[in-house]
Amino acid sequence: MTGNRIGDYGFLADGRTGALVGRDGAVDWWCPSRFDGPSVFARMLDEGGGHWTIRPAADFEVEREYLDETLVLRTVFTTGEGTVAVTDALALEPGARGHQIGRRSPAMLLRTVEGLSGSVPILMSFAPRFEYGRVTAYLTVEEREVTATAGATTLTMTASVPVDRDHIDASARFTVAAGQRESFAVTYSPTYGDGARRLPAGDVPETLADTVTGWRSWMHHHNYQGRYRDQVRRSSLVLQGLTFGPSGAVVAAGTTSLPEEIGGDRNYDYRYAWLRDFALTMRALWVAACPDEANRLFDWVAKSVGRVTTEPVPIMYGPEGERDLTEHALDTLGGYAGSRPVLVGNDAWRQRQSDVLGEVLDAAWLLRDYLDPMRESVCHLLRSLADQAAASWHLPDAGMWEARDAQRHYLSSKVCCWVALDRAVLFGERIGDAADVERWARARDEVRATVLAQGWNADVGAYTGAFGSDRLDASVLTLPIWGFLPATDSRMRATIDRIERELTVDGLVRRWDGDPAAFFLCSFWLVNCLAQAGEHDRASLMFESLTARANDLGLFAEQFDPRTGEQLGNFPQAFSHMALINTAWQLTESARVRV
């Protein structure tokens, strides 16, 4: 594993995939064909997993930032000899603007080195390892161009400086003086396609500038005017970066197998699109004032789900709607900090998770004006989800935490079935006939009565994670968020207090007692509940403390270890960023109510 920690990485994206760049100038993660495709750089998960590094030869200090309103990263290295800036980006399609960005990206990683002061010796090392470190490529070096081919993958690197072959890798040593700029590009091509593609090094600055313009044109469509505007806009960019442009699918994270606990085995592949993440992202983009593509994105869900039967609705898909995501372990990578297994695929695709029914219908109701006129496929999807909620709400499931040991009657799943039925009733005859609406209403009321009767544990003095359980679970903080109960309800308020007292340290909330690290998502939920309960000032302070836990670029993983101050889990995590956006909106609305 590289010396970079999870929180040390910056995130690049192009609507096809993502890449991670460490503070040391190393690209340690890139799967160029697609988010869930095989890696060519994976040093994040094993020292021998491949990387592309550009850094000063001498010791250095680092400052970095994204160029305004982009996912283009600028890292400034300061050494005893001077200062240089390395600018990194995944290229967007030339000329793509607004909501067209990311749909036809060229699979091209751009890097420039610019001298700011003095004269700084630079090292460049290009060491691809294909298919998760399994294959070392054949390298052909021709002065300023390197071609690496193995199996189905070809990478072509162009450089403005001479490059040498270093056994199985390529390297360069050069010096950059103030005012000087050197450029590099690596382009991915299928080996048996139309031939290897390349970008001349001299064209890199222009392509980089066009990519900056593309990102800013997308941000121009976002007009969020609430509190914490900078954090909301940054998180909106991250969510767009996690979106697979051709389909509109939002992957849960850009990585696989970054651990929930160092040395642990809960290391899952998050490079897939969960319906839950899709729905909550749509809510977040509505908050961020950019729901323009609602019809296209809901159409992706409808096409991916297909016609709903009595079988559980599949809860996750590949970026283009693939259904079979069978999980297997890789023996070629040792894992982040020795945390194994390293997994490709995710067997959660086989699970029943009833909460997704309500999450999708809630997002549709929120965006109803943007779904008008509603496509037939979307109408059928919403009606079918409501029907499944009515028919199956009483069944146990794996829950939103995707338990792999047993199914249970999770409270959050029951409540989300209530959400599905409640929103279906609100849609009324836009998605069903009068008899459907009446049937949904009866089932909705039955779910509510059951949750109120069986979800409360008098001995614990709180709503617990599952019927008959005495275990607190932070997922019940969603009850006020979904509108099932007000945060001021006496039992709900007692639950919020109990979770804050027993599962929370310094505003960081664990999912349950014994969870090894805090969940950013749950922590934002607590802030949301406190704001709804009228504790606006305390909620605001807690929100600001949470956002301060992001890395220096404003990025969140899934979890945070209060003992070490380290971010944990896959990175960057869509859940964390969508929760930030939705909580900022709740704080904005709460402030308006106070006025």
Coordinates of C-alpha atoms in Angstrom, one line a residue:
M1 CA 0.0 0.0 0.0
T2 CA 1.2 3.5 -0.7
G3 CA 1.9 6.0 2.1
N4 CA -1.3 7.9 1.3
R5 CA -4.2 7.5 3.7
I6 CA -7.7 7.4 2.4
G7 CA -8.3 11.1 3.3
D8 CA -5.1 12.1 1.4
Y9 CA -6.6 11.5 -2.0
G10 CA -8.2 13.9 -4.4
F11 CA -10.9 12.7 -6.8
L12 CA -10.9 13.2 -10.5
A13 CA -13.9 12.2 -12.7
D14 CA -15.1 12.4 -16.3
G15 CA -18.5 10.8 -16.3
R16 CA -17.0 7.4 -17.3
T17 CA -14.9 6.7 -14.2
G18 CA -12.9 8.2 -11.4
A19 CA -9.2 8.5 -10.4
L20 CA -7.6 9.1 -7.1
V21 CA -4.5 11.3 -6.8
G22 CA -2.5 11.4 -3.5
R23 CA -0.8 14.3 -1.9
D24 CA 2.5 12.8 -3.1
G25 CA 1.5 13.4 -6.8
A26 CA 0.7 9.7 -7.4
V27 CA -2.3 8.5 -9.3
D28 CA -3.0 5.4 -7.2
W29 CA -6.4 4.4 -8.6
W30 CA -7.8 4.4 -12.1
C31 CA -10.1 2.0 -13.9
P32 CA -10.2 3.7 -17.3
S33 CA -12.9 1.7 -19.1
R34 CA -15.7 2.3 -16.5
F35 CA -16.1 2.9 -12.8
D36 CA -16.4 -0.9 -12.2
G37 CA -13.9 -1.9 -14.9
P38 CA -10.4 -3.4 -14.1
S39 CA -7.8 -1.1 -12.8
V40 CA -4.6 0.0 -14.4
F41 CA -3.4 1.8 -11.3
A42 CA -4.3 0.2 -7.9
R43 CA -1.4 1.1 -5.6
M44 CA -4.1 2.3 -3.1
L45 CA -4.8 -1.4 -2.5
D46 CA -1.3 -2.9 -2.9
E47 CA 2.2 -1.5 -3.3
G48 CA 2.6 -3.5 -6.5
G49 CA -0.8 -2.5 -7.9
G50 CA 0.4 0.2 -10.3
H51 CA 0.7 4.0 -10.2
W52 CA 1.6 7.1 -12.2
T53 CA 3.6 9.6 -10.1
I54 CA 4.9 13.1 -10.9
R55 CA 6.6 14.8 -7.9
P56 CA 9.7 16.8 -7.0
A57 CA 12.9 14.8 -6.6
A58 CA 13.6 16.5 -3.2
D59 CA 11.5 16.7 -0.1
F60 CA 8.5 18.9 -0.4
E61 CA 5.5 20.5 1.3
V62 CA 2.1 20.4 -0.3
E63 CA -0.9 22.7 -0.7
R64 CA -3.7 21.8 -3.0
E65 CA -7.2 22.8 -4.2
Y66 CA -9.7 22.3 -6.9
L67 CA -9.9 25.0 -9.5
D68 CA -13.1 26.9 -8.8
E69 CA -16.3 25.0 -9.6
T70 CA -14.5 22.0 -11.1
L71 CA -13.0 18.6 -10.4
V72 CA -9.7 19.7 -11.8
L73 CA -7.0 19.4 -9.1
R74 CA -4.1 21.8 -8.6
T75 CA -1.3 20.6 -6.2
V76 CA 1.5 23.1 -5.3
F77 CA 4.8 21.5 -4.2
T78 CA 7.2 23.7 -2.4
T79 CA 10.9 22.5 -2.1
G80 CA 14.2 24.1 -1.2
E81 CA 14.8 24.8 -4.9
G82 CA 11.5 26.4 -5.7
T83 CA 7.8 25.8 -6.3
V84 CA 5.9 23.9 -8.9
A85 CA 2.1 23.3 -9.5
V86 CA 0.9 20.0 -10.9
T87 CA -2.6 20.2 -12.4
D88 CA -4.6 16.9 -12.9
A89 CA -7.9 16.1 -14.6
L90 CA -9.8 13.4 -16.4
A91 CA -10.7 15.0 -19.7
L92 CA -14.3 15.8 -20.7
E93 CA -15.3 15.4 -24.3
P94 CA -14.1 18.6 -26.2
G95 CA -16.9 21.1 -26.4
A96 CA -19.3 19.3 -24.0
R97 CA -21.2 21.8 -21.9
G98 CA -23.9 21.8 -19.2
H99 CA -25.7 18.5 -18.8
Q100 CA -23.9 17.0 -21.8
I101 CA -20.6 16.6 -19.9
G102 CA -19.6 13.1 -19.1
R103 CA -21.6 11.4 -21.8
R104 CA -18.8 10.7 -24.3
S105 CA -15.6 11.3 -22.4
P106 CA -12.4 10.3 -24.1
A107 CA -10.9 8.2 -21.2
M108 CA -7.9 10.5 -21.0
L109 CA -5.9 11.5 -17.9
L110 CA -4.2 14.9 -18.2
R111 CA -1.3 16.2 -16.1
T112 CA 0.7 19.5 -16.4
V113 CA 3.7 20.7 -14.4
E114 CA 4.2 24.4 -14.1
G115 CA 7.2 26.2 -12.6
L116 CA 6.1 28.9 -10.2
S117 CA 9.5 29.9 -8.7
G118 CA 13.1 28.7 -8.7
S119 CA 14.2 25.6 -10.6
V120 CA 12.8 22.3 -9.4
P121 CA 14.0 18.8 -10.4
I122 CA 11.0 16.5 -11.1
L123 CA 10.6 12.7 -11.1
M124 CA 8.0 11.0 -13.3
S125 CA 7.3 7.3 -12.9
F126 CA 4.7 5.5 -15.1
A127 CA 4.1 2.0 -13.8
P128 CA 0.7 0.5 -15.0
R129 CA -0.4 -2.9 -13.8
F130 CA -3.4 -4.1 -15.6
E131 CA -6.4 -6.1 -14.4
Y132 CA -6.1 -5.3 -10.6
G133 CA -2.3 -5.9 -10.6
R134 CA -2.6 -9.3 -12.3
V135 CA -0.8 -8.3 -15.6
T136 CA 2.4 -6.3 -16.3
A137 CA 2.1 -4.7 -19.8
Y138 CA 4.6 -4.7 -22.6
L139 CA 6.0 -1.2 -22.9
T140 CA 7.2 0.5 -26.1
V141 CA 9.1 3.7 -25.5
E142 CA 9.8 6.1 -28.4
E143 CA 11.4 9.2 -26.8
R144 CA 8.3 11.1 -25.8
E145 CA 5.6 8.4 -26.2
V146 CA 5.0 5.2 -24.3
T147 CA 2.5 2.5 -25.3
A148 CA 1.6 -0.2 -22.7
T149 CA -0.5 -3.1 -23.9
A150 CA -1.8 -6.2 -22.1
G151 CA -4.9 -8.2 -23.0
A152 CA -7.8 -6.0 -23.8
T153 CA -6.2 -2.8 -22.6
T154 CA -3.9 -0.3 -24.2
L155 CA -2.6 2.9 -22.6
T156 CA -0.7 5.5 -24.6
M157 CA 1.3 8.1 -22.7
T158 CA 2.5 11.3 -24.4
A159 CA 5.0 13.6 -22.8
S160 CA 6.6 16.9 -23.6
V161 CA 9.9 15.6 -22.1
P162 CA 12.0 12.6 -23.1
V163 CA 10.9 9.4 -21.4
D164 CA 13.1 6.4 -20.7
R165 CA 12.2 2.7 -20.3
D166 CA 13.0 1.5 -16.8
H167 CA 12.8 -2.3 -17.1
I168 CA 9.0 -2.9 -17.0
D169 CA 8.1 0.8 -16.3
A170 CA 8.8 4.2 -17.8
S171 CA 10.4 7.2 -16.1
A172 CA 11.7 10.7 -16.7
R173 CA 13.8 13.2 -14.9
F174 CA 13.5 16.8 -15.8
T175 CA 13.8 20.3 -14.3
V176 CA 11.1 22.9 -14.4
A177 CA 12.0 26.6 -14.0
A178 CA 9.7 29.5 -13.2
G179 CA 7.4 30.1 -16.2
Q180 CA 8.0 26.7 -17.8
R181 CA 5.3 24.1 -18.3
E182 CA 5.5 20.4 -19.2
S183 CA 2.6 18.3 -20.2
F184 CA 1.6 14.7 -20.1
A185 CA -1.5 12.6 -21.1
V186 CA -2.4 9.0 -20.8
T187 CA -5.2 7.7 -23.1
Y188 CA -7.1 4.4 -22.7
S189 CA -8.1 2.4 -25.8
P190 CA -9.5 -1.1 -26.2
T191 CA -6.6 -3.2 -27.7
Y192 CA -8.8 -4.7 -30.4
G193 CA -10.8 -1.6 -31.2
D194 CA -10.1 1.0 -33.9
G195 CA -6.5 1.4 -32.8
A196 CA -4.6 3.1 -30.0
R197 CA -5.7 6.7 -29.4
R198 CA -3.3 9.4 -28.3
L199 CA -3.3 13.1 -27.4
P200 CA -0.2 15.0 -28.4
A201 CA 1.4 16.6 -25.4
G202 CA 1.2 20.0 -27.0
D203 CA -2.6 19.7 -27.0
V204 CA -2.9 19.0 -23.2
P205 CA -3.2 22.6 -22.0
E206 CA -6.0 23.3 -24.5
T207 CA -7.8 20.1 -23.5
L208 CA -7.4 20.9 -19.9
A209 CA -8.8 24.4 -20.3
D210 CA -11.8 23.0 -22.2
T211 CA -12.4 20.5 -19.3
V212 CA -12.4 23.4 -16.8
T213 CA -14.9 25.2 -19.0
G214 CA -17.1 22.1 -19.2
W215 CA -17.2 21.7 -15.4
R216 CA -18.0 25.3 -14.9
S217 CA -20.8 25.2 -17.4
W218 CA -22.4 22.3 -15.5
M219 CA -22.1 24.3 -12.2
H220 CA -23.8 27.3 -13.9
H221 CA -27.0 25.3 -13.8
H222 CA -26.9 25.0 -10.0
N223 CA -28.4 27.9 -8.2
Y224 CA -28.5 26.8 -4.5
Q225 CA -29.0 29.9 -2.4
G226 CA -29.3 28.3 1.1
R227 CA -26.8 28.0 4.0
Y228 CA -23.4 26.5 3.5
R229 CA -23.4 27.2 -0.2
D230 CA -19.8 26.4 -0.8
Q231 CA -20.1 22.9 0.8
V232 CA -23.3 22.2 -1.0
R233 CA -21.8 23.1 -4.4
R234 CA -18.7 21.1 -3.8
S235 CA -20.8 18.0 -2.8
S236 CA -22.9 18.5 -5.9
L237 CA -19.8 18.3 -8.0
V238 CA -18.7 15.1 -6.2
L239 CA -22.1 13.6 -6.9
Q240 CA -21.9 14.6 -10.6
G241 CA -18.4 13.1 -10.6
L242 CA -19.9 9.8 -9.3
T243 CA -22.4 9.8 -12.1
F244 CA -22.0 7.5 -15.1
G245 CA -22.8 10.0 -17.8
P246 CA -24.2 7.7 -20.6
S247 CA -26.9 6.3 -18.4
G248 CA -27.2 8.7 -15.5
A249 CA -26.5 6.0 -12.9
V250 CA -24.9 7.3 -9.7
V251 CA -22.3 4.9 -8.2
A252 CA -22.0 4.6 -4.4
A253 CA -18.3 5.4 -4.5
G254 CA -15.4 5.4 -6.8
T255 CA -13.5 2.5 -5.2
T256 CA -13.6 -1.0 -4.0
S257 CA -12.5 -2.6 -0.7
L258 CA -11.4 0.4 1.3
P259 CA -12.1 -1.0 4.8
E260 CA -14.6 0.0 7.4
E261 CA -12.0 -1.1 9.9
I262 CA -8.2 -1.4 9.4
G263 CA -7.4 -5.0 9.2
G264 CA -11.1 -6.0 9.0
D265 CA -12.9 -7.9 6.4
R266 CA -15.9 -5.6 5.7
N267 CA -14.3 -4.4 2.5
Y268 CA -17.0 -4.2 -0.2
D269 CA -17.1 -3.0 -3.8
Y270 CA -19.1 0.2 -4.1
R271 CA -18.6 0.9 -7.8
Y272 CA -22.2 0.1 -8.5
A273 CA -25.5 2.0 -8.6
W274 CA -27.9 1.4 -5.7
L275 CA -31.5 2.5 -6.1
R276 CA -31.2 4.0 -2.6
D277 CA -28.2 6.2 -3.7
F278 CA -30.0 7.2 -6.9
A279 CA -33.1 8.3 -5.0
L280 CA -31.2 10.2 -2.3
T281 CA -29.0 11.8 -5.0
M282 CA -32.1 13.0 -6.9
R283 CA -33.3 14.6 -3.6
A284 CA -29.9 16.2 -3.1
L285 CA -29.8 17.6 -6.7
W286 CA -33.3 19.0 -6.1
V287 CA -32.0 20.8 -3.1
A288 CA -29.0 22.0 -5.0
A289 CA -31.4 23.4 -7.6
C290 CA -30.5 21.1 -10.5
P291 CA -33.2 18.5 -11.1
D292 CA -33.4 19.2 -14.9
E293 CA -32.6 15.6 -15.9
A294 CA -35.2 13.9 -13.7
N295 CA -37.0 12.2 -16.6
R296 CA -33.9 10.8 -18.1
L297 CA -32.6 9.5 -14.8
F298 CA -35.9 7.9 -13.8
D299 CA -36.1 6.3 -17.2
W300 CA -32.7 4.7 -16.4
V301 CA -34.2 3.2 -13.2
A302 CA -37.2 2.0 -15.1
K303 CA -35.1 0.3 -17.8
S304 CA -32.8 -1.2 -15.2
V305 CA -35.5 -2.6 -13.0
G306 CA -37.6 -3.8 -15.9
R307 CA -41.1 -5.1 -15.3
V308 CA -41.6 -5.7 -11.6
T309 CA -43.0 -9.1 -10.6
T310 CA -43.6 -10.7 -7.2
E311 CA -39.8 -11.2 -6.8
P312 CA -38.0 -8.5 -4.7
V313 CA -37.0 -5.4 -6.7
P314 CA -33.3 -5.6 -7.4
I315 CA -31.6 -3.0 -5.3
M316 CA -28.4 -2.3 -7.3
Y317 CA -27.1 -2.5 -10.8
G318 CA -24.0 -2.0 -12.9
P319 CA -23.6 1.5 -14.3
E320 CA -25.5 0.5 -17.5
G321 CA -28.1 -1.5 -15.7
E322 CA -26.4 -4.9 -15.4
R323 CA -28.1 -7.2 -12.9
D324 CA -25.6 -10.0 -12.0
L325 CA -22.9 -8.4 -9.8
T326 CA -21.6 -11.7 -8.4
E327 CA -18.8 -11.1 -5.9
H328 CA -15.3 -12.6 -5.9
A329 CA -12.1 -12.0 -4.1
L330 CA -8.8 -11.0 -5.8
D331 CA -5.6 -12.7 -4.7
T332 CA -3.4 -10.2 -6.6
L333 CA -3.9 -7.3 -4.2
G334 CA -3.0 -7.3 -0.5
G335 CA -5.6 -4.7 0.5
Y336 CA -5.5 -1.3 2.0
A337 CA -3.2 -1.5 5.1
G338 CA -3.5 -5.3 4.8
S339 CA -7.3 -5.3 5.0
R340 CA -8.5 -8.3 3.0
P341 CA -10.3 -9.5 1.1
V342 CA -10.2 -7.3 -1.9
L343 CA -13.5 -7.8 -3.7
V344 CA -14.9 -7.3 -7.2
G345 CA -18.7 -7.5 -7.4
N346 CA -21.1 -7.2 -4.5
D347 CA -23.5 -10.0 -3.5
A348 CA -25.9 -7.5 -1.9
W349 CA -27.5 -7.5 -5.4
R350 CA -29.3 -10.7 -4.3
Q351 CA -30.9 -9.2 -1.2
R352 CA -34.3 -8.0 -0.4
Q353 CA -34.0 -4.4 0.8
S354 CA -37.5 -3.0 1.1
D355 CA -36.5 0.5 1.9
V356 CA -35.6 1.2 -1.8
L357 CA -39.3 1.1 -2.6
G358 CA -40.1 4.2 -0.6
E359 CA -36.9 6.0 -1.5
V360 CA -37.6 5.9 -5.2
L361 CA -41.2 6.9 -4.8
D362 CA -40.3 9.8 -2.5
A363 CA -37.7 11.1 -5.0
A364 CA -40.4 10.9 -7.7
W365 CA -42.9 12.8 -5.6
L366 CA -40.3 15.5 -4.8
L367 CA -39.5 15.9 -8.5
R368 CA -43.1 15.4 -9.8
D369 CA -43.2 18.7 -11.6
Y370 CA -40.1 17.7 -13.6
L371 CA -41.6 14.3 -14.5
D372 CA -44.6 15.9 -16.2
P373 CA -45.5 14.6 -18.7
M374 CA -44.6 11.2 -17.1
R375 CA -43.2 8.6 -19.4
E376 CA -45.1 5.3 -19.5
S377 CA -42.1 3.4 -18.2
V378 CA -41.8 5.6 -15.2
C379 CA -45.5 5.5 -14.4
H380 CA -45.3 1.7 -14.5
L381 CA -42.3 1.6 -12.3
L382 CA -43.9 3.8 -9.6
R383 CA -47.1 1.8 -9.7
S384 CA -45.2 -1.5 -9.4
L385 CA -43.1 -0.3 -6.5
A386 CA -46.2 0.8 -4.6
D387 CA -47.8 -2.6 -5.4
Q388 CA -44.8 -4.4 -4.1
A389 CA -44.7 -2.3 -0.9
A390 CA -48.4 -3.2 -0.3
A391 CA -47.8 -6.9 -0.9
S392 CA -44.5 -7.4 0.9
W393 CA -44.1 -4.8 3.7
H394 CA -44.7 -7.5 6.3
L395 CA -41.8 -9.6 5.2
P396 CA -38.3 -9.4 6.8
D397 CA -35.4 -8.1 4.7
A398 CA -31.6 -7.4 4.9
G399 CA -32.2 -3.7 5.8
M400 CA -30.3 -0.7 4.5
W401 CA -27.1 -1.9 6.2
E402 CA -27.2 -5.0 4.1
A403 CA -27.0 -7.6 6.8
R404 CA -25.5 -10.8 5.6
D405 CA -26.3 -13.0 8.6
A406 CA -30.1 -13.0 8.7
Q407 CA -33.2 -11.1 7.6
R408 CA -35.1 -9.1 10.2
H409 CA -38.1 -6.8 10.5
Y410 CA -36.1 -3.6 10.3
L411 CA -38.0 -0.5 11.3
S412 CA -36.4 1.7 8.6
S413 CA -37.6 -0.8 5.9
K414 CA -41.1 -0.8 7.3
V415 CA -41.2 3.0 7.4
C416 CA -39.9 3.2 3.8
C417 CA -42.7 0.9 2.7
W418 CA -45.1 3.4 4.4
V419 CA -43.3 6.2 2.4
A420 CA -43.8 4.2 -0.8
L421 CA -47.5 3.9 -0.2
D422 CA -48.0 7.4 1.1
R423 CA -46.3 8.9 -1.9
A424 CA -48.3 6.6 -4.2
V425 CA -51.5 7.9 -2.6
L426 CA -50.4 11.4 -3.2
F427 CA -49.7 10.7 -6.8
G428 CA -53.2 9.2 -7.0
E429 CA -54.6 8.5 -10.4
R430 CA -51.5 9.8 -12.1
I431 CA -50.0 6.3 -11.5
G432 CA -53.0 4.1 -10.7
D433 CA -56.8 3.9 -10.7
A434 CA -59.1 4.7 -7.9
A435 CA -59.1 1.1 -6.6
D436 CA -55.3 1.1 -6.5
V437 CA -55.2 4.3 -4.5
E438 CA -57.7 3.0 -2.0
R439 CA -55.7 -0.3 -1.7
W440 CA -52.5 1.7 -1.2
A441 CA -54.1 3.9 1.5
R442 CA -55.3 0.9 3.5
A443 CA -51.9 -0.8 3.4
R444 CA -50.2 2.5 4.3
D445 CA -52.4 2.9 7.4
E446 CA -51.7 -0.7 8.4
V447 CA -48.0 -0.3 8.1
R448 CA -48.1 2.9 10.3
A449 CA -50.1 1.2 13.0
T450 CA -47.8 -1.8 13.0
V451 CA -44.6 0.3 13.3
L452 CA -46.0 2.4 16.1
A453 CA -47.1 -0.7 18.0
Q454 CA -44.1 -2.9 17.4
G455 CA -41.2 -0.5 16.8
W456 CA -41.2 1.1 20.2
N457 CA -39.3 -0.8 22.9
A458 CA -40.5 0.4 26.3
D459 CA -37.6 -1.2 28.2
V460 CA -35.1 0.7 26.0
G461 CA -37.1 3.8 25.9
A462 CA -36.6 4.2 22.2
Y463 CA -37.6 3.0 18.7
T464 CA -35.1 0.2 18.0
G465 CA -33.6 -1.1 14.8
A466 CA -35.9 -4.0 14.3
F467 CA -39.2 -5.4 15.7
G468 CA -38.5 -7.2 19.0
S469 CA -34.9 -6.0 19.2
D470 CA -33.4 -4.1 22.1
R471 CA -30.6 -2.7 19.9
L472 CA -30.4 1.0 19.1
D473 CA -29.8 1.6 15.4
A474 CA -29.1 5.0 13.9
S475 CA -31.3 4.2 10.9
V476 CA -34.4 5.1 12.9
L477 CA -33.2 8.7 12.7
T478 CA -34.8 8.6 9.2
L479 CA -38.4 8.6 10.7
P480 CA -38.6 12.4 10.9
I481 CA -36.7 12.8 7.7
W482 CA -39.3 10.8 5.8
G483 CA -42.1 12.5 7.5
F484 CA -43.3 9.4 9.4
L485 CA -43.1 11.1 12.8
P486 CA -42.2 14.7 13.8
A487 CA -38.9 15.0 15.6
T488 CA -40.9 16.7 18.4
D489 CA -43.0 13.6 19.0
S490 CA -42.3 12.5 22.6
R491 CA -41.2 8.9 21.6
M492 CA -39.2 10.1 18.6
R493 CA -37.5 12.8 20.7
A494 CA -36.6 10.2 23.3
T495 CA -35.1 8.0 20.6
I496 CA -33.0 10.9 19.2
D497 CA -31.7 11.7 22.7
R498 CA -30.9 8.0 23.4
I499 CA -29.0 7.7 20.1
E500 CA -27.1 10.9 20.8
R501 CA -26.2 9.7 24.3
E502 CA -25.2 6.1 23.5
L503 CA -24.1 6.0 19.8
T504 CA -22.5 9.5 19.5
V505 CA -19.1 10.9 20.3
D506 CA -18.3 14.5 19.4
G507 CA -21.2 14.6 17.0
L508 CA -20.1 11.5 15.2
V509 CA -22.8 8.8 15.1
R510 CA -22.2 5.0 14.9
R511 CA -24.8 2.8 13.3
W512 CA -25.1 0.6 16.4
D513 CA -23.2 -0.2 19.6
G514 CA -20.0 -1.9 18.6
D515 CA -19.7 -0.3 15.2
P516 CA -15.9 0.2 14.8
A517 CA -16.3 3.7 13.3
A518 CA -18.8 6.6 12.9
F519 CA -20.9 6.9 9.8
F520 CA -21.0 10.4 8.2
L521 CA -24.5 9.7 6.9
C522 CA -25.9 8.9 10.3
S523 CA -24.1 11.9 11.8
F524 CA -25.8 14.2 9.3
W525 CA -29.1 12.5 10.1
L526 CA -28.7 13.5 13.7
V527 CA -28.1 17.1 12.7
N528 CA -31.2 17.0 10.6
C529 CA -33.3 15.6 13.4
L530 CA -32.1 18.2 15.9
A531 CA -32.9 21.0 13.5
Q532 CA -36.4 19.6 13.0
A533 CA -36.7 19.4 16.8
G534 CA -36.0 23.1 17.1
E535 CA -32.4 22.9 18.3
H536 CA -31.2 25.0 15.4
D537 CA -28.1 26.6 16.9
R538 CA -26.8 23.3 18.3
A539 CA -27.6 21.5 15.0
S540 CA -25.7 24.2 13.1
L541 CA -22.6 23.8 15.3
M542 CA -22.7 20.1 14.9
F543 CA -23.0 20.4 11.1
E544 CA -20.0 22.7 11.0
S545 CA -18.0 20.3 13.1
L546 CA -18.9 17.5 10.7
T547 CA -18.0 19.4 7.6
A548 CA -14.6 20.2 9.2
R549 CA -14.0 16.4 9.2
A550 CA -13.8 16.4 5.4
N551 CA -10.3 16.3 3.9
D552 CA -8.6 19.4 2.6
L553 CA -10.6 19.2 -0.6
G554 CA -14.0 18.8 1.0
L555 CA -14.2 15.1 0.3
F556 CA -15.8 12.5 2.6
A557 CA -15.4 8.7 2.8
E558 CA -18.1 6.6 4.3
Q559 CA -16.8 6.6 7.9
F560 CA -14.6 8.3 10.4
D561 CA -12.6 6.8 13.2
P562 CA -12.7 9.3 16.1
R563 CA -9.7 7.5 17.8
T564 CA -7.3 8.1 14.9
G565 CA -8.9 11.0 13.0
E566 CA -8.8 8.8 9.9
Q567 CA -11.4 8.5 7.2
L568 CA -12.4 4.9 6.5
G569 CA -14.4 3.1 3.8
N570 CA -14.8 3.7 0.1
F571 CA -14.0 7.1 -1.3
P572 CA -15.5 9.5 -2.1
Q573 CA -18.8 8.3 -0.8
A574 CA -22.0 9.5 -2.4
F575 CA -24.1 8.8 0.7
S576 CA -21.9 11.2 2.8
H577 CA -22.1 14.0 0.2
M578 CA -25.9 13.7 -0.4
A579 CA -26.5 13.8 3.3
L580 CA -24.5 17.0 3.6
I581 CA -26.6 18.6 0.9
N582 CA -29.9 17.5 2.4
T583 CA -28.9 18.6 5.9
A584 CA -27.7 22.0 4.7
W585 CA -31.2 22.4 3.2
Q586 CA -32.9 21.4 6.4
L587 CA -30.8 23.9 8.4
T588 CA -31.8 26.6 5.8
E589 CA -35.5 25.7 6.1
S590 CA -35.3 25.6 9.9
A591 CA -33.7 29.1 10.0
R592 CA -36.5 30.4 7.8
V593 CA -39.1 29.0 10.2
R594 CA -37.4 30.7 13.1
V595 CA -37.6 34.1 11.3

